[in-house]
Amino acid sequence: MADPMRIRAQAAGDKVTVRALMSHEMETGQRKDSAGKVIPAWYIQEVEAKLNGKSVLTAEWGPSISKNPFLQFVIKGGKAGDKVSLTWKDNKGESRTDEATVS
Protein backbone atom coordinates (compact mmCIF):
# COMPACT_ATOMS: atom_id res chain seq x y z
CA MET A 1 0.00 0.00 0.00
CA ALA A 2 1.24 3.45 -0.89
CA ASP A 3 1.96 6.17 1.65
CA PRO A 4 -0.94 8.48 2.60
CA MET A 5 -1.67 11.49 0.42
CA ARG A 6 -0.97 14.89 1.90
CA ILE A 7 -4.19 16.84 1.41
CA ARG A 8 -4.93 20.43 2.36
CA ALA A 9 -8.31 22.03 1.80
CA GLN A 10 -8.80 25.70 2.62
CA ALA A 11 -12.01 27.70 2.32
CA ALA A 12 -12.11 31.29 1.11
CA GLY A 13 -15.65 32.58 0.75
CA ASP A 14 -17.72 29.92 -1.04
CA LYS A 15 -14.65 28.35 -2.72
CA VAL A 16 -12.39 25.61 -1.40
CA THR A 17 -8.84 25.24 -2.72
CA VAL A 18 -7.64 21.65 -2.51
CA ARG A 19 -3.96 20.74 -2.75
CA ALA A 20 -2.85 17.10 -2.76
CA LEU A 21 0.53 15.40 -2.95
CA MET A 22 0.23 11.74 -3.91
CA SER A 23 2.98 9.25 -3.16
CA HIS A 24 3.43 7.01 -6.24
CA GLU A 25 6.40 5.88 -8.35
CA MET A 26 4.67 6.57 -11.70
CA GLU A 27 6.84 4.40 -13.99
CA THR A 28 6.26 4.89 -17.72
CA GLY A 29 7.34 1.44 -18.85
CA GLN A 30 10.06 2.94 -21.05
CA ARG A 31 12.97 3.15 -18.61
CA LYS A 32 15.50 0.39 -18.08
CA ASP A 33 17.16 -0.77 -14.86
CA SER A 34 20.91 -1.16 -14.35
CA ALA A 35 20.77 -4.67 -15.90
CA GLY A 36 19.15 -3.30 -19.06
CA LYS A 37 15.70 -4.78 -18.41
CA VAL A 38 12.63 -2.63 -18.99
CA ILE A 39 10.96 -1.46 -15.78
CA PRO A 40 7.24 -2.34 -16.11
CA ALA A 41 4.69 0.47 -16.39
CA TRP A 42 3.09 1.43 -13.07
CA TYR A 43 1.10 4.66 -12.94
CA ILE A 44 -2.10 6.24 -11.64
CA GLN A 45 -4.94 5.91 -14.15
CA GLU A 46 -7.93 7.41 -12.34
CA VAL A 47 -8.32 10.16 -9.76
CA GLU A 48 -11.63 11.12 -8.14
CA ALA A 49 -12.34 13.90 -5.66
CA LYS A 50 -15.48 14.10 -3.54
CA LEU A 51 -16.90 16.85 -1.35
CA ASN A 52 -19.09 15.40 1.43
CA GLY A 53 -19.50 12.21 -0.63
CA LYS A 54 -20.49 13.96 -3.87
CA SER A 55 -18.10 13.60 -6.82
CA VAL A 56 -16.65 16.99 -7.85
CA LEU A 57 -13.68 15.96 -10.02
CA THR A 58 -12.67 12.95 -12.08
CA ALA A 59 -9.44 12.68 -14.04
CA GLU A 60 -7.85 10.07 -16.26
CA TRP A 61 -4.05 10.06 -16.15
CA GLY A 62 -1.42 8.25 -18.15
CA PRO A 63 2.24 7.31 -17.82
CA SER A 64 3.53 10.82 -18.59
CA ILE A 65 2.57 12.22 -15.15
CA SER A 66 5.56 12.81 -12.86
CA LYS A 67 6.57 10.76 -9.82
CA ASN A 68 4.68 11.77 -6.64
CA PRO A 69 2.16 13.92 -8.53
CA PHE A 70 0.76 17.18 -7.13
CA LEU A 71 -2.85 18.14 -7.86
CA GLN A 72 -4.56 21.45 -7.10
CA PHE A 73 -8.13 22.43 -7.88
CA VAL A 74 -10.95 24.70 -6.63
CA ILE A 75 -14.42 23.58 -5.59
CA LYS A 76 -17.32 26.07 -5.54
CA GLY A 77 -19.87 25.80 -2.76
CA GLY A 78 -17.66 24.36 -0.04
CA LYS A 79 -17.20 25.64 3.50
CA ALA A 80 -15.10 25.02 6.60
CA GLY A 81 -15.87 21.67 8.21
CA ASP A 82 -16.74 19.90 4.93
CA LYS A 83 -14.97 16.64 4.10
CA VAL A 84 -12.87 16.31 0.94
CA SER A 85 -11.78 12.83 -0.12
CA LEU A 86 -9.40 11.82 -2.90
CA THR A 87 -9.12 8.38 -4.45
CA TRP A 88 -6.63 7.13 -7.02
CA LYS A 89 -6.44 3.81 -8.86
CA ASP A 90 -3.38 2.60 -10.77
CA ASN A 91 -2.85 0.22 -13.68
CA LYS A 92 -1.91 -2.65 -11.33
CA GLY A 93 -5.26 -2.49 -9.55
CA GLU A 94 -3.98 -0.77 -6.41
CA SER A 95 -5.93 2.16 -4.98
CA ARG A 96 -5.72 4.65 -2.16
CA THR A 97 -8.31 6.93 -0.55
CA ASP A 98 -7.57 9.71 1.91
CA GLU A 99 -9.69 12.45 3.43
CA ALA A 100 -9.21 15.95 4.80
CA THR A 101 -11.45 18.45 6.56
CA VAL A 102 -11.81 21.89 5.03
CA SER A 103 -10.29 24.59 7.25
Tab-separated table of N, CA, C and O in Angstrom:
chain	number	residue	atom	x	y	z
A	1	MET	N	0.843	-1.184	0.000
A	1	MET	CA	0.000	0.000	0.000
A	1	MET	C	0.881	1.238	0.000
A	1	MET	O	1.884	1.291	0.688
A	2	ALA	N	0.479	2.213	-0.764
A	2	ALA	CA	1.237	3.447	-0.885
A	2	ALA	C	1.103	4.297	0.378
A	2	ALA	O	0.193	4.107	1.182
A	3	ASP	N	2.018	5.240	0.521
A	3	ASP	CA	1.960	6.170	1.649
A	3	ASP	C	0.726	7.055	1.524
A	3	ASP	O	0.226	7.284	0.417
A	4	PRO	N	0.240	7.607	2.642
A	4	PRO	CA	-0.937	8.484	2.596
A	4	PRO	C	-0.679	9.731	1.752
A	4	PRO	O	0.443	10.222	1.658
A	5	MET	N	-1.748	10.224	1.145
A	5	MET	CA	-1.667	11.489	0.420
A	5	MET	C	-1.635	12.616	1.433
A	5	MET	O	-2.218	12.515	2.509
A	6	ARG	N	-0.954	13.683	1.071
A	6	ARG	CA	-0.968	14.890	1.902
A	6	ARG	C	-1.973	15.826	1.265
A	6	ARG	O	-1.762	16.319	0.162
A	7	ILE	N	-3.095	16.040	1.953
A	7	ILE	CA	-4.186	16.843	1.410
A	7	ILE	C	-4.423	18.054	2.294
A	7	ILE	O	-4.519	17.930	3.509
A	8	ARG	N	-4.543	19.204	1.657
A	8	ARG	CA	-4.932	20.434	2.357
A	8	ARG	C	-6.121	21.019	1.623
A	8	ARG	O	-6.115	21.114	0.403
A	9	ALA	N	-7.118	21.413	2.370
A	9	ALA	CA	-8.314	22.026	1.802
A	9	ALA	C	-8.630	23.271	2.607
A	9	ALA	O	-8.869	23.193	3.802
A	10	GLN	N	-8.597	24.421	1.933
A	10	GLN	CA	-8.800	25.697	2.622
A	10	GLN	C	-9.938	26.465	1.973
A	10	GLN	O	-9.960	26.641	0.748
A	11	ALA	N	-10.868	26.944	2.807
A	11	ALA	CA	-12.012	27.705	2.322
A	11	ALA	C	-11.674	29.187	2.277
A	11	ALA	O	-10.962	29.707	3.137
A	12	ALA	N	-12.193	29.833	1.248
A	12	ALA	CA	-12.112	31.290	1.109
A	12	ALA	C	-13.423	31.721	0.467
A	12	ALA	O	-13.625	31.508	-0.737
A	13	GLY	N	-14.315	32.255	1.266
A	13	GLY	CA	-15.647	32.580	0.754
A	13	GLY	C	-16.405	31.287	0.493
A	13	GLY	O	-16.445	30.401	1.343
A	14	ASP	N	-16.987	31.152	-0.714
A	14	ASP	CA	-17.716	29.917	-1.044
A	14	ASP	C	-16.860	28.954	-1.875
A	14	ASP	O	-17.367	27.998	-2.436
A	15	LYS	N	-15.546	29.212	-1.950
A	15	LYS	CA	-14.646	28.353	-2.719
A	15	LYS	C	-13.663	27.640	-1.796
A	15	LYS	O	-13.212	28.202	-0.805
A	16	VAL	N	-13.352	26.400	-2.152
A	16	VAL	CA	-12.386	25.614	-1.399
A	16	VAL	C	-11.239	25.259	-2.332
A	16	VAL	O	-11.462	24.691	-3.405
A	17	THR	N	-10.026	25.620	-1.949
A	17	THR	CA	-8.843	25.244	-2.719
A	17	THR	C	-8.282	23.973	-2.114
A	17	THR	O	-7.996	23.916	-0.917
A	18	VAL	N	-8.151	22.954	-2.949
A	18	VAL	CA	-7.636	21.653	-2.507
A	18	VAL	C	-6.266	21.437	-3.130
A	18	VAL	O	-6.090	21.630	-4.337
A	19	ARG	N	-5.308	21.067	-2.290
A	19	ARG	CA	-3.962	20.737	-2.747
A	19	ARG	C	-3.633	19.338	-2.250
A	19	ARG	O	-3.832	19.049	-1.072
A	20	ALA	N	-3.145	18.483	-3.150
A	20	ALA	CA	-2.852	17.101	-2.759
A	20	ALA	C	-1.522	16.656	-3.354
A	20	ALA	O	-1.244	16.906	-4.520
A	21	LEU	N	-0.724	16.007	-2.518
A	21	LEU	CA	0.533	15.401	-2.948
A	21	LEU	C	0.365	13.898	-2.787
A	21	LEU	O	0.147	13.401	-1.679
A	22	MET	N	0.447	13.187	-3.900
A	22	MET	CA	0.229	11.737	-3.914
A	22	MET	C	1.566	11.023	-3.994
A	22	MET	O	2.408	11.377	-4.805
A	23	SER	N	1.745	10.022	-3.174
A	23	SER	CA	2.978	9.250	-3.162
A	23	SER	C	2.820	8.055	-4.108
A	23	SER	O	2.059	7.131	-3.826
A	24	HIS	N	3.512	8.107	-5.258
A	24	HIS	CA	3.428	7.015	-6.244
A	24	HIS	C	4.642	7.098	-7.170
A	24	HIS	O	5.057	8.173	-7.570
A	25	GLU	N	5.202	5.946	-7.516
A	25	GLU	CA	6.405	5.882	-8.352
A	25	GLU	C	6.190	6.358	-9.786
A	25	GLU	O	7.095	6.900	-10.407
A	26	MET	N	5.025	6.103	-10.359
A	26	MET	CA	4.670	6.569	-11.699
A	26	MET	C	5.703	6.172	-12.768
A	26	MET	O	6.281	7.007	-13.437
A	27	GLU	N	5.923	4.897	-12.946
A	27	GLU	CA	6.837	4.398	-13.986
A	27	GLU	C	6.138	4.377	-15.340
A	27	GLU	O	5.007	3.930	-15.466
A	28	THR	N	6.840	4.814	-16.386
A	28	THR	CA	6.261	4.894	-17.724
A	28	THR	C	6.284	3.575	-18.481
A	28	THR	O	5.545	3.398	-19.434
A	29	GLY	N	7.171	2.679	-18.109
A	29	GLY	CA	7.337	1.438	-18.846
A	29	GLY	C	8.363	1.556	-19.957
A	29	GLY	O	8.554	0.644	-20.754
A	30	GLN	N	9.063	2.695	-20.008
A	30	GLN	CA	10.059	2.937	-21.053
A	30	GLN	C	11.477	3.008	-20.519
A	30	GLN	O	12.428	2.972	-21.296
A	31	ARG	N	11.633	3.098	-19.194
A	31	ARG	CA	12.974	3.154	-18.611
A	31	ARG	C	13.530	1.751	-18.417
A	31	ARG	O	12.789	0.782	-18.327
A	32	LYS	N	14.845	1.675	-18.321
A	32	LYS	CA	15.504	0.393	-18.075
A	32	LYS	C	16.267	0.462	-16.760
A	32	LYS	O	16.749	1.521	-16.372
A	33	ASP	N	16.381	-0.705	-16.089
A	33	ASP	CA	17.156	-0.766	-14.859
A	33	ASP	C	18.633	-0.932	-15.179
A	33	ASP	O	19.035	-0.929	-16.344
A	34	SER	N	19.462	-1.071	-14.149
A	34	SER	CA	20.911	-1.164	-14.349
A	34	SER	C	21.323	-2.412	-15.133
A	34	SER	O	22.391	-2.439	-15.731
A	35	ALA	N	20.470	-3.445	-15.159
A	35	ALA	CA	20.767	-4.667	-15.903
A	35	ALA	C	20.279	-4.595	-17.351
A	35	ALA	O	20.475	-5.523	-18.123
A	36	GLY	N	19.630	-3.482	-17.696
A	36	GLY	CA	19.148	-3.299	-19.064
A	36	GLY	C	17.741	-3.817	-19.311
A	36	GLY	O	17.259	-3.788	-20.431
A	37	LYS	N	17.068	-4.295	-18.257
A	37	LYS	CA	15.703	-4.779	-18.405
A	37	LYS	C	14.714	-3.624	-18.261
A	37	LYS	O	14.919	-2.722	-17.452
A	38	VAL	N	13.656	-3.676	-19.039
A	38	VAL	CA	12.632	-2.629	-18.994
A	38	VAL	C	11.887	-2.711	-17.664
A	38	VAL	O	11.466	-3.784	-17.233
A	39	ILE	N	11.736	-1.554	-17.021
A	39	ILE	CA	10.955	-1.458	-15.784
A	39	ILE	C	9.487	-1.393	-16.191
A	39	ILE	O	9.099	-0.529	-16.976
A	40	PRO	N	8.643	-2.311	-15.697
A	40	PRO	CA	7.236	-2.342	-16.115
A	40	PRO	C	6.491	-1.051	-15.774
A	40	PRO	O	6.779	-0.392	-14.777
A	41	ALA	N	5.520	-0.718	-16.618
A	41	ALA	CA	4.693	0.471	-16.391
A	41	ALA	C	3.901	0.319	-15.095
A	41	ALA	O	3.401	-0.759	-14.780
A	42	TRP	N	3.826	1.405	-14.329
A	42	TRP	CA	3.086	1.434	-13.072
A	42	TRP	C	2.728	2.892	-12.796
A	42	TRP	O	3.570	3.688	-12.396
A	43	TYR	N	1.488	3.262	-13.070
A	43	TYR	CA	1.096	4.661	-12.942
A	43	TYR	C	-0.377	4.780	-12.557
A	43	TYR	O	-1.167	3.855	-12.745
A	44	ILE	N	-0.722	5.936	-12.022
A	44	ILE	CA	-2.101	6.236	-11.639
A	44	ILE	C	-2.918	6.450	-12.911
A	44	ILE	O	-2.510	7.205	-13.792
A	45	GLN	N	-4.072	5.769	-12.982
A	45	GLN	CA	-4.942	5.909	-14.151
A	45	GLN	C	-6.165	6.779	-13.869
A	45	GLN	O	-6.616	7.488	-14.750
A	46	GLU	N	-6.710	6.683	-12.671
A	46	GLU	CA	-7.928	7.414	-12.340
A	46	GLU	C	-7.779	8.155	-11.022
A	46	GLU	O	-7.213	7.616	-10.074
A	47	VAL	N	-8.291	9.372	-10.987
A	47	VAL	CA	-8.322	10.164	-9.760
A	47	VAL	C	-9.749	10.690	-9.617
A	47	VAL	O	-10.337	11.178	-10.583
A	48	GLU	N	-10.299	10.573	-8.409
A	48	GLU	CA	-11.627	11.121	-8.144
A	48	GLU	C	-11.603	11.897	-6.842
A	48	GLU	O	-11.029	11.439	-5.852
A	49	ALA	N	-12.217	13.077	-6.862
A	49	ALA	CA	-12.342	13.903	-5.656
A	49	ALA	C	-13.815	14.027	-5.315
A	49	ALA	O	-14.661	14.176	-6.205
A	50	LYS	N	-14.101	13.958	-4.011
A	50	LYS	CA	-15.478	14.097	-3.540
A	50	LYS	C	-15.532	15.144	-2.435
A	50	LYS	O	-14.620	15.245	-1.627
A	51	LEU	N	-16.622	15.894	-2.420
A	51	LEU	CA	-16.902	16.851	-1.350
A	51	LEU	C	-18.141	16.343	-0.633
A	51	LEU	O	-19.211	16.235	-1.247
A	52	ASN	N	-17.992	15.963	0.637
A	52	ASN	CA	-19.093	15.396	1.427
A	52	ASN	C	-19.767	14.225	0.703
A	52	ASN	O	-20.989	14.105	0.695
A	53	GLY	N	-18.970	13.394	0.042
A	53	GLY	CA	-19.495	12.205	-0.628
A	53	GLY	C	-19.982	12.412	-2.046
A	53	GLY	O	-20.314	11.459	-2.741
A	54	LYS	N	-20.020	13.662	-2.519
A	54	LYS	CA	-20.491	13.962	-3.872
A	54	LYS	C	-19.275	14.184	-4.779
A	54	LYS	O	-18.400	15.004	-4.472
A	55	SER	N	-19.231	13.483	-5.902
A	55	SER	CA	-18.100	13.596	-6.824
A	55	SER	C	-18.028	15.008	-7.422
A	55	SER	O	-19.033	15.530	-7.919
A	56	VAL	N	-16.840	15.630	-7.326
A	56	VAL	CA	-16.652	16.987	-7.854
A	56	VAL	C	-15.553	17.045	-8.909
A	56	VAL	O	-15.418	18.044	-9.615
A	57	LEU	N	-14.755	15.978	-9.030
A	57	LEU	CA	-13.681	15.960	-10.025
A	57	LEU	C	-13.337	14.511	-10.356
A	57	LEU	O	-13.242	13.676	-9.455
A	58	THR	N	-13.198	14.229	-11.641
A	58	THR	CA	-12.665	12.946	-12.082
A	58	THR	C	-11.602	13.239	-13.130
A	58	THR	O	-11.752	14.159	-13.929
A	59	ALA	N	-10.539	12.467	-13.089
A	59	ALA	CA	-9.437	12.675	-14.038
A	59	ALA	C	-8.897	11.320	-14.476
A	59	ALA	O	-8.860	10.380	-13.692
A	60	GLU	N	-8.504	11.251	-15.732
A	60	GLU	CA	-7.846	10.067	-16.265
A	60	GLU	C	-6.410	10.453	-16.590
A	60	GLU	O	-6.180	11.361	-17.383
A	61	TRP	N	-5.467	9.771	-15.957
A	61	TRP	CA	-4.049	10.064	-16.147
A	61	TRP	C	-3.381	8.947	-16.924
A	61	TRP	O	-3.891	7.844	-17.023
A	62	GLY	N	-2.208	9.235	-17.427
A	62	GLY	CA	-1.420	8.250	-18.154
A	62	GLY	C	-0.005	8.206	-17.619
A	62	GLY	O	0.311	8.806	-16.591
A	63	PRO	N	0.877	7.510	-18.319
A	63	PRO	CA	2.239	7.309	-17.823
A	63	PRO	C	3.118	8.555	-17.865
A	63	PRO	O	4.203	8.546	-17.305
A	64	SER	N	2.667	9.636	-18.483
A	64	SER	CA	3.526	10.817	-18.588
A	64	SER	C	3.471	11.732	-17.368
A	64	SER	O	4.186	12.728	-17.309
A	65	ILE	N	2.652	11.423	-16.372
A	65	ILE	CA	2.572	12.222	-15.148
A	65	ILE	C	3.797	11.926	-14.280
A	65	ILE	O	4.248	10.800	-14.186
A	66	SER	N	4.324	12.953	-13.633
A	66	SER	CA	5.561	12.812	-12.860
A	66	SER	C	5.397	11.960	-11.601
A	66	SER	O	4.292	11.750	-11.110
A	67	LYS	N	6.519	11.503	-11.071
A	67	LYS	CA	6.566	10.759	-9.820
A	67	LYS	C	6.013	11.640	-8.696
A	67	LYS	O	6.252	12.849	-8.685
A	68	ASN	N	5.286	11.045	-7.757
A	68	ASN	CA	4.679	11.769	-6.638
A	68	ASN	C	3.913	13.007	-7.119
A	68	ASN	O	4.250	14.140	-6.784
A	69	PRO	N	2.856	12.791	-7.919
A	69	PRO	CA	2.156	13.925	-8.534
A	69	PRO	C	1.479	14.854	-7.529
A	69	PRO	O	1.021	14.422	-6.470
A	70	PHE	N	1.423	16.125	-7.906
A	70	PHE	CA	0.764	17.178	-7.133
A	70	PHE	C	-0.474	17.598	-7.909
A	70	PHE	O	-0.416	17.795	-9.121
A	71	LEU	N	-1.599	17.738	-7.228
A	71	LEU	CA	-2.852	18.142	-7.860
A	71	LEU	C	-3.450	19.280	-7.052
A	71	LEU	O	-3.520	19.209	-5.823
A	72	GLN	N	-3.884	20.334	-7.754
A	72	GLN	CA	-4.557	21.452	-7.100
A	72	GLN	C	-5.786	21.811	-7.911
A	72	GLN	O	-5.738	21.861	-9.140
A	73	PHE	N	-6.902	22.041	-7.211
A	73	PHE	CA	-8.134	22.430	-7.879
A	73	PHE	C	-9.002	23.213	-6.904
A	73	PHE	O	-8.757	23.220	-5.698
A	74	VAL	N	-10.039	23.888	-7.440
A	74	VAL	CA	-10.950	24.699	-6.626
A	74	VAL	C	-12.356	24.132	-6.756
A	74	VAL	O	-12.798	23.786	-7.853
A	75	ILE	N	-13.041	24.053	-5.626
A	75	ILE	CA	-14.422	23.583	-5.587
A	75	ILE	C	-15.307	24.754	-5.164
A	75	ILE	O	-15.047	25.392	-4.144
A	76	LYS	N	-16.356	25.034	-5.924
A	76	LYS	CA	-17.315	26.067	-5.542
A	76	LYS	C	-18.360	25.456	-4.619
A	76	LYS	O	-18.746	24.306	-4.770
A	77	GLY	N	-18.791	26.233	-3.645
A	77	GLY	CA	-19.872	25.799	-2.762
A	77	GLY	C	-19.427	25.072	-1.512
A	77	GLY	O	-20.268	24.553	-0.786
A	78	GLY	N	-18.140	25.024	-1.246
A	78	GLY	CA	-17.662	24.364	-0.036
A	78	GLY	C	-17.525	25.346	1.116
A	78	GLY	O	-17.566	26.563	0.927
A	79	LYS	N	-17.381	24.794	2.326
A	79	LYS	CA	-17.203	25.645	3.505
A	79	LYS	C	-16.369	24.903	4.547
A	79	LYS	O	-16.157	23.691	4.442
A	80	ALA	N	-15.895	25.623	5.528
A	80	ALA	CA	-15.096	25.022	6.599
A	80	ALA	C	-15.904	23.922	7.285
A	80	ALA	O	-17.114	24.063	7.500
A	81	GLY	N	-15.225	22.803	7.571
A	81	GLY	CA	-15.867	21.674	8.214
A	81	GLY	C	-16.306	20.590	7.238
A	81	GLY	O	-16.594	19.465	7.652
A	82	ASP	N	-16.398	20.915	5.942
A	82	ASP	CA	-16.744	19.904	4.932
A	82	ASP	C	-15.621	18.882	4.812
A	82	ASP	O	-14.477	19.157	5.159
A	83	LYS	N	-15.954	17.706	4.299
A	83	LYS	CA	-14.974	16.636	4.101
A	83	LYS	C	-14.646	16.512	2.611
A	83	LYS	O	-15.542	16.414	1.777
A	84	VAL	N	-13.346	16.514	2.309
A	84	VAL	CA	-12.868	16.306	0.940
A	84	VAL	C	-12.126	14.978	0.925
A	84	VAL	O	-11.243	14.747	1.751
A	85	SER	N	-12.498	14.095	-0.004
A	85	SER	CA	-11.782	12.829	-0.120
A	85	SER	C	-11.222	12.690	-1.534
A	85	SER	O	-11.829	13.156	-2.501
A	86	LEU	N	-10.056	12.081	-1.620
A	86	LEU	CA	-9.398	11.825	-2.901
A	86	LEU	C	-9.111	10.338	-3.004
A	86	LEU	O	-8.645	9.719	-2.038
A	87	THR	N	-9.372	9.780	-4.182
A	87	THR	CA	-9.115	8.377	-4.451
A	87	THR	C	-8.356	8.260	-5.761
A	87	THR	O	-8.708	8.931	-6.731
A	88	TRP	N	-7.298	7.451	-5.758
A	88	TRP	CA	-6.628	7.132	-7.022
A	88	TRP	C	-6.587	5.628	-7.215
A	88	TRP	O	-6.625	4.871	-6.254
A	89	LYS	N	-6.566	5.219	-8.488
A	89	LYS	CA	-6.438	3.805	-8.860
A	89	LYS	C	-5.343	3.722	-9.911
A	89	LYS	O	-5.288	4.549	-10.825
A	90	ASP	N	-4.461	2.713	-9.779
A	90	ASP	CA	-3.383	2.597	-10.766
A	90	ASP	C	-3.598	1.403	-11.699
A	90	ASP	O	-4.561	0.654	-11.562
A	91	ASN	N	-2.698	1.255	-12.662
A	91	ASN	CA	-2.845	0.222	-13.685
A	91	ASN	C	-2.558	-1.192	-13.172
A	91	ASN	O	-2.769	-2.160	-13.892
A	92	LYS	N	-2.110	-1.334	-11.934
A	92	LYS	CA	-1.907	-2.654	-11.335
A	92	LYS	C	-3.067	-3.036	-10.411
A	92	LYS	O	-3.005	-4.038	-9.720
A	93	GLY	N	-4.093	-2.196	-10.365
A	93	GLY	CA	-5.262	-2.488	-9.549
A	93	GLY	C	-5.196	-1.952	-8.127
A	93	GLY	O	-6.137	-2.118	-7.367
A	94	GLU	N	-4.094	-1.339	-7.757
A	94	GLU	CA	-3.983	-0.766	-6.415
A	94	GLU	C	-4.764	0.542	-6.351
A	94	GLU	O	-4.930	1.229	-7.358
A	95	SER	N	-5.215	0.889	-5.153
A	95	SER	CA	-5.927	2.157	-4.979
A	95	SER	C	-5.644	2.712	-3.590
A	95	SER	O	-5.178	2.007	-2.704
A	96	ARG	N	-5.942	3.969	-3.442
A	96	ARG	CA	-5.720	4.647	-2.157
A	96	ARG	C	-6.777	5.729	-2.024
A	96	ARG	O	-7.076	6.451	-2.986
A	97	THR	N	-7.347	5.866	-0.840
A	97	THR	CA	-8.314	6.928	-0.550
A	97	THR	C	-7.876	7.608	0.738
A	97	THR	O	-7.552	6.947	1.714
A	98	ASP	N	-7.861	8.918	0.711
A	98	ASP	CA	-7.565	9.713	1.907
A	98	ASP	C	-8.538	10.868	1.986
A	98	ASP	O	-9.126	11.265	0.974
A	99	GLU	N	-8.688	11.411	3.190
A	99	GLU	CA	-9.689	12.448	3.430
A	99	GLU	C	-9.094	13.581	4.243
A	99	GLU	O	-8.185	13.366	5.053
A	100	ALA	N	-9.622	14.779	4.029
A	100	ALA	CA	-9.213	15.951	4.799
A	100	ALA	C	-10.453	16.779	5.115
A	100	ALA	O	-11.449	16.726	4.383
A	101	THR	N	-10.375	17.540	6.178
A	101	THR	CA	-11.448	18.447	6.560
A	101	THR	C	-11.075	19.848	6.112
A	101	THR	O	-9.945	20.295	6.295
A	102	VAL	N	-12.034	20.531	5.506
A	102	VAL	CA	-11.811	21.894	5.030
A	102	VAL	C	-11.616	22.819	6.224
A	102	VAL	O	-12.394	22.795	7.175
A	103	SER	N	-10.550	23.632	6.169
A	103	SER	CA	-10.293	24.590	7.249
A	103	SER	C	-10.570	26.003	6.781
A	103	SER	O	-10.710	26.275	5.628
